[in-house]
mmCIF file of C-alpha atoms in Angstrom:
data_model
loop_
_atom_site.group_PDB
_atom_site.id
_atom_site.type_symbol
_atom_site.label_atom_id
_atom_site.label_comp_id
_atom_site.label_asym_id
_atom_site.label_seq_id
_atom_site.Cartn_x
_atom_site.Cartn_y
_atom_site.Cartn_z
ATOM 1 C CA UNK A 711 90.903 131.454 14.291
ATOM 2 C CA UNK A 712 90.039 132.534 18.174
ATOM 3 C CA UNK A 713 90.315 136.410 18.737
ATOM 4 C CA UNK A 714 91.218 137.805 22.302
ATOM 5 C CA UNK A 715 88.399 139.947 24.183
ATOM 6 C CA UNK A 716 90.316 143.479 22.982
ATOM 7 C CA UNK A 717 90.508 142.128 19.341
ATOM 8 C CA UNK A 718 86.441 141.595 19.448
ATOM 9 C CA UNK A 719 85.969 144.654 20.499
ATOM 10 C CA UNK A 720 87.946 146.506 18.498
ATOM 11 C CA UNK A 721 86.132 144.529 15.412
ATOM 12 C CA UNK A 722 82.543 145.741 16.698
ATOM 13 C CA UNK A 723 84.099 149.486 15.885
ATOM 14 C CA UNK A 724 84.991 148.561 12.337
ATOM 15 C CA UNK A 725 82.276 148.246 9.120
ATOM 16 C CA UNK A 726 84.101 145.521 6.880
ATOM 17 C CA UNK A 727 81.833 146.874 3.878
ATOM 18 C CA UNK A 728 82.910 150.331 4.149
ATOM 19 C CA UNK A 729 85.780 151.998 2.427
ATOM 20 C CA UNK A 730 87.482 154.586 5.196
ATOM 21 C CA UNK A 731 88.331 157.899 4.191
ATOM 22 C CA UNK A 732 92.103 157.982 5.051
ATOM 23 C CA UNK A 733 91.620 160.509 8.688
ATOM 24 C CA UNK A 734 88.939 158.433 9.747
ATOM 25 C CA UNK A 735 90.809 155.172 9.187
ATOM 26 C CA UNK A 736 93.581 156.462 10.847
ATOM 27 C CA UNK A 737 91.538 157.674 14.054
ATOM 28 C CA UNK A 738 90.029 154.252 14.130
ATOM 29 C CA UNK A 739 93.112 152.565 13.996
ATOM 30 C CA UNK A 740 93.814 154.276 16.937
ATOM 31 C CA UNK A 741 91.051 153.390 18.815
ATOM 32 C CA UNK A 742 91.362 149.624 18.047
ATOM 33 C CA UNK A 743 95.038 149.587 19.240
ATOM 34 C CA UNK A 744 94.245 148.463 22.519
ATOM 35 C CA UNK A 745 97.434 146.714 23.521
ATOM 36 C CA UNK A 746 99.326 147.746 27.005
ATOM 37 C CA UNK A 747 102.754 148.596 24.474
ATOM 38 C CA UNK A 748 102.903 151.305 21.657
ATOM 39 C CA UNK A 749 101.807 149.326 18.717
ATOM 40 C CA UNK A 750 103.297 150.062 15.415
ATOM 41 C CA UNK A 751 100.890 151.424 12.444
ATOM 42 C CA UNK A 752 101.543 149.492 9.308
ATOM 43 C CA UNK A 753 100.180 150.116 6.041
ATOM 44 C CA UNK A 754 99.295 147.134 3.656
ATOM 45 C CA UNK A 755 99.058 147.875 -0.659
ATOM 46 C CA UNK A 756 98.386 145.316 -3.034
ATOM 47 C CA UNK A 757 99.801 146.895 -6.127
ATOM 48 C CA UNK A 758 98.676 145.765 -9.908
ATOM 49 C CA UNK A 759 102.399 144.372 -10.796
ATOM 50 C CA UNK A 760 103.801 140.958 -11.245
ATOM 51 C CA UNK A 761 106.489 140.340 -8.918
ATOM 52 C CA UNK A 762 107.255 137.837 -11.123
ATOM 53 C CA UNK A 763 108.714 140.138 -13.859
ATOM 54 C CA UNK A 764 112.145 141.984 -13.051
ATOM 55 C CA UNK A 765 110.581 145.075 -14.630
ATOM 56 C CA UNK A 766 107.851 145.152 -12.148
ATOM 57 C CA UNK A 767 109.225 145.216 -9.213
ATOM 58 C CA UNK A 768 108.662 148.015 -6.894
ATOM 59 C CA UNK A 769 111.391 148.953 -4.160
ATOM 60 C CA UNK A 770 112.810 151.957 -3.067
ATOM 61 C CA UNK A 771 112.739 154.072 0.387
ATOM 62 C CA UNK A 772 111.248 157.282 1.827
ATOM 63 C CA UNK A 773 111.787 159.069 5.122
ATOM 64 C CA UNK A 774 108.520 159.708 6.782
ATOM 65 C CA UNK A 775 108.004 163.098 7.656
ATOM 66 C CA UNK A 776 107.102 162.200 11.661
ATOM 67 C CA UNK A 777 109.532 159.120 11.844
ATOM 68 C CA UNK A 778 108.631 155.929 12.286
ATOM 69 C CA UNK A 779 108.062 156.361 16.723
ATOM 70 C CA UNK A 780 110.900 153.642 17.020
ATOM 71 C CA UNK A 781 114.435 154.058 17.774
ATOM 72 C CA UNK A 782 116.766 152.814 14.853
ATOM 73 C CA UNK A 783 120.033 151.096 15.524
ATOM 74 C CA UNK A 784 122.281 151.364 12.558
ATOM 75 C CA UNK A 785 125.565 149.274 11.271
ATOM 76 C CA UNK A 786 127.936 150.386 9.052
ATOM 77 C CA UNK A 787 130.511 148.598 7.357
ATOM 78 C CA UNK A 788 133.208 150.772 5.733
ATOM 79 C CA UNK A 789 136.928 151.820 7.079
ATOM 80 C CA UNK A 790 139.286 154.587 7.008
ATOM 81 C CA UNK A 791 137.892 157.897 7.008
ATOM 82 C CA UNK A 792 134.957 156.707 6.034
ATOM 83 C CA UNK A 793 134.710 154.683 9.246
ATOM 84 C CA UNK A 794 135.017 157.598 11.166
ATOM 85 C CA UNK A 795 132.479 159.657 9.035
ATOM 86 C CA UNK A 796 129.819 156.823 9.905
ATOM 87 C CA UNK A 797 131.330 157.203 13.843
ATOM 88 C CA UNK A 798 130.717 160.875 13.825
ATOM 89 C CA UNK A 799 126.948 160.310 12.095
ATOM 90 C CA UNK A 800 125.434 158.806 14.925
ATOM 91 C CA UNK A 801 126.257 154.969 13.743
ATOM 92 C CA UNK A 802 125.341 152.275 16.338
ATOM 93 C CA UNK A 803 128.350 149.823 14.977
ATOM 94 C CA UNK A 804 131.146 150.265 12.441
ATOM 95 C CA UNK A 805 133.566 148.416 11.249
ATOM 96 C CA UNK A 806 134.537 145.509 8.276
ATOM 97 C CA UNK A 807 135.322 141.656 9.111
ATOM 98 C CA UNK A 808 135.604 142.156 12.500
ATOM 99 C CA UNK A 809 131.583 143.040 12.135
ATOM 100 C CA UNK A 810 131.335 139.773 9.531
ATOM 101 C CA UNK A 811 133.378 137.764 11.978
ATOM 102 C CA UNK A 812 131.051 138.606 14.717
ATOM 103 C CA UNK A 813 128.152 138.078 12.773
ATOM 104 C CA UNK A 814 129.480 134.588 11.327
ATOM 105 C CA UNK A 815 130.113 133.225 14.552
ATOM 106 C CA UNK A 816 128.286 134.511 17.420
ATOM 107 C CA UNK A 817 125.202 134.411 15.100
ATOM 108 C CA UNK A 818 124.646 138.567 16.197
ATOM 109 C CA UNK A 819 121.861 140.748 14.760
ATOM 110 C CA UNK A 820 121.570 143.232 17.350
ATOM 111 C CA UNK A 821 120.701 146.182 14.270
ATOM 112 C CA UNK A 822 117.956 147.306 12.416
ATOM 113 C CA UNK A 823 119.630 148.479 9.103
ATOM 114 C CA UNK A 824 122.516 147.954 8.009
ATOM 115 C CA UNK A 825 124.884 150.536 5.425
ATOM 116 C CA UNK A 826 127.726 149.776 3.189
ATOM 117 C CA UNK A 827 129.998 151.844 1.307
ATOM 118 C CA UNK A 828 130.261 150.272 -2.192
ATOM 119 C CA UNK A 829 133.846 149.178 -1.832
ATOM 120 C CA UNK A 830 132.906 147.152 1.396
ATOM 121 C CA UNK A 831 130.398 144.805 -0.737
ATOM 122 C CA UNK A 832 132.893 142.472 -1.631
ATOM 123 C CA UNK A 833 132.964 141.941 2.262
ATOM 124 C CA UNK A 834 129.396 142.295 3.147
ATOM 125 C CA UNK A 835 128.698 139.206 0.476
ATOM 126 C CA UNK A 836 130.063 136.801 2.384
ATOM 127 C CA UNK A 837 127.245 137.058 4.973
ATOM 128 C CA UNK A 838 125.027 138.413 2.001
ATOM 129 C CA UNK A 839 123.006 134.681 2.650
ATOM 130 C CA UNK A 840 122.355 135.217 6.303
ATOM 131 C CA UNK A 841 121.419 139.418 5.788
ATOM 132 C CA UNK A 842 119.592 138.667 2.835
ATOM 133 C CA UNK A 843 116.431 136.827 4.597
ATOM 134 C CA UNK A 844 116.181 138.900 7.226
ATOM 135 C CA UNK A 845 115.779 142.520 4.939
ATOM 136 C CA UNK A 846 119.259 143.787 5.636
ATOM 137 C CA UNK A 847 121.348 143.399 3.118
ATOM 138 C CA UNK A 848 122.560 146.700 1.814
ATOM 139 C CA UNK A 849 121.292 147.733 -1.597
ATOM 140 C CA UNK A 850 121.887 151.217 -3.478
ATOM 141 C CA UNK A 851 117.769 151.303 -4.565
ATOM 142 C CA UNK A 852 117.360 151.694 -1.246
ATOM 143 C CA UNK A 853 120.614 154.068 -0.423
ATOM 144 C CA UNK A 854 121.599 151.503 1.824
ATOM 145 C CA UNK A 855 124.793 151.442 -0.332
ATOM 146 C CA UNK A 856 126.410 155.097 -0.436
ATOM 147 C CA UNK A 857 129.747 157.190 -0.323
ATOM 148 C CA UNK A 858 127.703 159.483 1.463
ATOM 149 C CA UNK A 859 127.079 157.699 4.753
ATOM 150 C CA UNK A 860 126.277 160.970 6.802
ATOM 151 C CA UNK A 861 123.448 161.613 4.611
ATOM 152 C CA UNK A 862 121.945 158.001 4.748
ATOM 153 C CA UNK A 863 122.376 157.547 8.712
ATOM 154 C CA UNK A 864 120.890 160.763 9.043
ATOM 155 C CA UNK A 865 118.038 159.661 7.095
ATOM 156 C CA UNK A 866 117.561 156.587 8.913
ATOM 157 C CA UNK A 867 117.453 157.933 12.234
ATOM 158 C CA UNK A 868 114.774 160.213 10.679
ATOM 159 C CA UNK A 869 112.486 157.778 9.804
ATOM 160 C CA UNK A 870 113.610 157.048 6.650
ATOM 161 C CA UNK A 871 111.188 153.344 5.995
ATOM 162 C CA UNK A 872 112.036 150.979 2.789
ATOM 163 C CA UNK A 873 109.063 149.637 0.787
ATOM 164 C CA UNK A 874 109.382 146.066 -1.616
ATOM 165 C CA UNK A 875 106.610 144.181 -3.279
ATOM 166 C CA UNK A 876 106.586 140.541 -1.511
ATOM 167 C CA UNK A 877 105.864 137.787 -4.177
ATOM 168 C CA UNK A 878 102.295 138.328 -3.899
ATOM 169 C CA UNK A 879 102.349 141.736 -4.746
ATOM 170 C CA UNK A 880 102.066 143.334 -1.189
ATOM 171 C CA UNK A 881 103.953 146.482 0.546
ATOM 172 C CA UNK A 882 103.880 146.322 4.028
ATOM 173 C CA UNK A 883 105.579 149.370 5.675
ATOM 174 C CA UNK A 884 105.384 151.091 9.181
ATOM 175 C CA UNK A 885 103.743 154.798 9.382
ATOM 176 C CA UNK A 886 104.197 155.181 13.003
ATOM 177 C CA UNK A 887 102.901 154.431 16.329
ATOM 178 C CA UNK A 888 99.433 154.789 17.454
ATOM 179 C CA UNK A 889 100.731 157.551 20.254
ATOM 180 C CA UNK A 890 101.465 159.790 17.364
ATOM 181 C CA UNK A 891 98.442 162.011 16.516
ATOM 182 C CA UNK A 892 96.319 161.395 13.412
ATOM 183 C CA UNK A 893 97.520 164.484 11.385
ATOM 184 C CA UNK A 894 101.183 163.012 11.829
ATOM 185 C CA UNK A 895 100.149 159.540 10.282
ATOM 186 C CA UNK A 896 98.107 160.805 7.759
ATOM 187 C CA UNK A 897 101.219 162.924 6.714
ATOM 188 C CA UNK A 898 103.357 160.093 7.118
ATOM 189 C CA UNK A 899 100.594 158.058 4.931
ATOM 190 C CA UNK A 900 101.060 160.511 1.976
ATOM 191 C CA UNK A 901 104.805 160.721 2.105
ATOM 192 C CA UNK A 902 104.404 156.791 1.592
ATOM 193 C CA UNK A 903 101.846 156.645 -1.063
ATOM 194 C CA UNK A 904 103.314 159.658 -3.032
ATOM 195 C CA UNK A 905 106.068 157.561 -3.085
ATOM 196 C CA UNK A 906 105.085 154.314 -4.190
ATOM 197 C CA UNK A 907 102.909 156.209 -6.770
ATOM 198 C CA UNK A 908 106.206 157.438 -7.726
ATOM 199 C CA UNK A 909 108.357 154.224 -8.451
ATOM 200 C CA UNK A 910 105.226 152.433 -10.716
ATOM 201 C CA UNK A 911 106.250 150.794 -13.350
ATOM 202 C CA UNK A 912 105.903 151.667 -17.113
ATOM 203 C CA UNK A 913 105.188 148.309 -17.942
ATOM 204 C CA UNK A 914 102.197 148.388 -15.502
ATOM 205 C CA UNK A 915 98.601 147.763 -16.863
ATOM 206 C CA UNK A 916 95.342 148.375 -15.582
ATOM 207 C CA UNK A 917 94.776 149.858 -11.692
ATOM 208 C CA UNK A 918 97.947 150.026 -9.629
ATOM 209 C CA UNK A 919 96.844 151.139 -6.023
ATOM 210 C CA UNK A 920 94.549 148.145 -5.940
ATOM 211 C CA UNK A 921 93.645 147.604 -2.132
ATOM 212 C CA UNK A 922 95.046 149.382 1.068
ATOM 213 C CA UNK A 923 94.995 148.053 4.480
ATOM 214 C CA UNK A 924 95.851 149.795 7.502
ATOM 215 C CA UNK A 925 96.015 148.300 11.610
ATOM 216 C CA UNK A 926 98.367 148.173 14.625
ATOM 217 C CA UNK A 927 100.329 145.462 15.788
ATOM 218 C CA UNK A 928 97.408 143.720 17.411
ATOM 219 C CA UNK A 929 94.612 145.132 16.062
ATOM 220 C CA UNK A 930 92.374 144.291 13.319
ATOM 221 C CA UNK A 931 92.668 145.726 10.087
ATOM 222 C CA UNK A 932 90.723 148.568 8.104
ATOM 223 C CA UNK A 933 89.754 149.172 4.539
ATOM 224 C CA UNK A 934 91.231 152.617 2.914
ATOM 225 C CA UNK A 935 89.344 154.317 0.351
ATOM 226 C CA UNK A 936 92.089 154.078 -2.218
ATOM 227 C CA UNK A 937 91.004 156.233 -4.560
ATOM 228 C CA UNK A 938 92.783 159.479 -3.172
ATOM 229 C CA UNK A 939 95.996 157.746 -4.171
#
């Protein structure tokens, strides 16, 4: 694969045979984010699970204690009352069919998350195949799916980031931009971890934080020592 001059460079900063200490990673990542836009930090774990097994999986969400630097658009499907709970939130979009309608037909994703109140699922399945790919399908593991829909907008506009195992056993997840300082992602790193440390499984063997990754958007990526997870 051909690298860009700024990728190069940035590469000639980083030791591939060391394991960073998780402030100096961080202020490196921020030097190799060399881009003219705010690149996002993302943080990459391979866990020791199976995906495989339904007792092994590892979702859930956390809100990051400095946000995520990026400006969440959020669409709620409920009604009544409850409609104009999600209105008074802060909600980007609410509504029921008229939202799975639009969807449907004009083919519209113009969100970033998407909330349900549980007796709106019934409706929200019907485009459950087109949300589902494309990570927005509401789920209660990841309080997505709530009664309480001023808490859980709230939360999202916070920051609040969802972490899944992929089928290869890999977390990707956003800590922030590299304009934030490094305190504030190493913060936002340890809100994360604690987390994920958190929702192991029981039926886990052997080392769970196995390998941790962390880079910008267009940078490359560098090597966390894992052990002070």
């Amino acid at each position: 694969m051909k690298h860009g001059k700024k990728y190069v460079d940035s590469m000639k900063l980083i030791d591939s045979s060391k394991l960073y200490e998780a402030v100096e990673g961080l202020e490196l990542v921020k030097q190799t984010g060399k881009a003219k836009f705010d690149e996002t930090v993302e943080l990459s774990i391979r866990l020791g699970v199976d995906p495989r097994h339904a007792d092994q999986q590892v979702r859930g969400a956390v809100v990051l204690p400095n946000g995520t630097g990026k400006k969440v658009r959020v669409l709620v499907f409920a009604k009544g009352p409850k409609a104009d709970e999600a209105k008074a939130a802060g909600a980007d979009y609410v509504g029921d069919m008229d939202l799975v309608q639009k969807i449907q037909q004009e083919n519209w994703f113009d969100f970033d998350v998407c909330v349900a109140t549980p007796d709106m699922m019934g409706v929200v399945g019907r485009i459950g195949r087109v949300l589902g790919p494309k990570g927005l399908m509401p789920n209660p593991k990841s309080g997505t799916v709530t009664m309480d829909l001023t808490k859980a907008i709230a939360e999202i506009k916070a920051g609040k980031v969802e972490y899944r195992v992929d089928k290869t056993a890999i977390c990707h997840c956003p800590i922030g931009k590299v304009s934030f300082t490094t305190e504030q992602l190493r913060e936002n790193l340890a809100a994360l971890m604690e987390a994920i440390n958190k929702a192991k499984p029981a039926t886990a063997k052997g080392i769970y934080i196995r390998s941790l990754y962390v880079s910008s958007t267009m940078g490359p990526s560098i090597r966390l020592n894992t052990l002070k997870f």
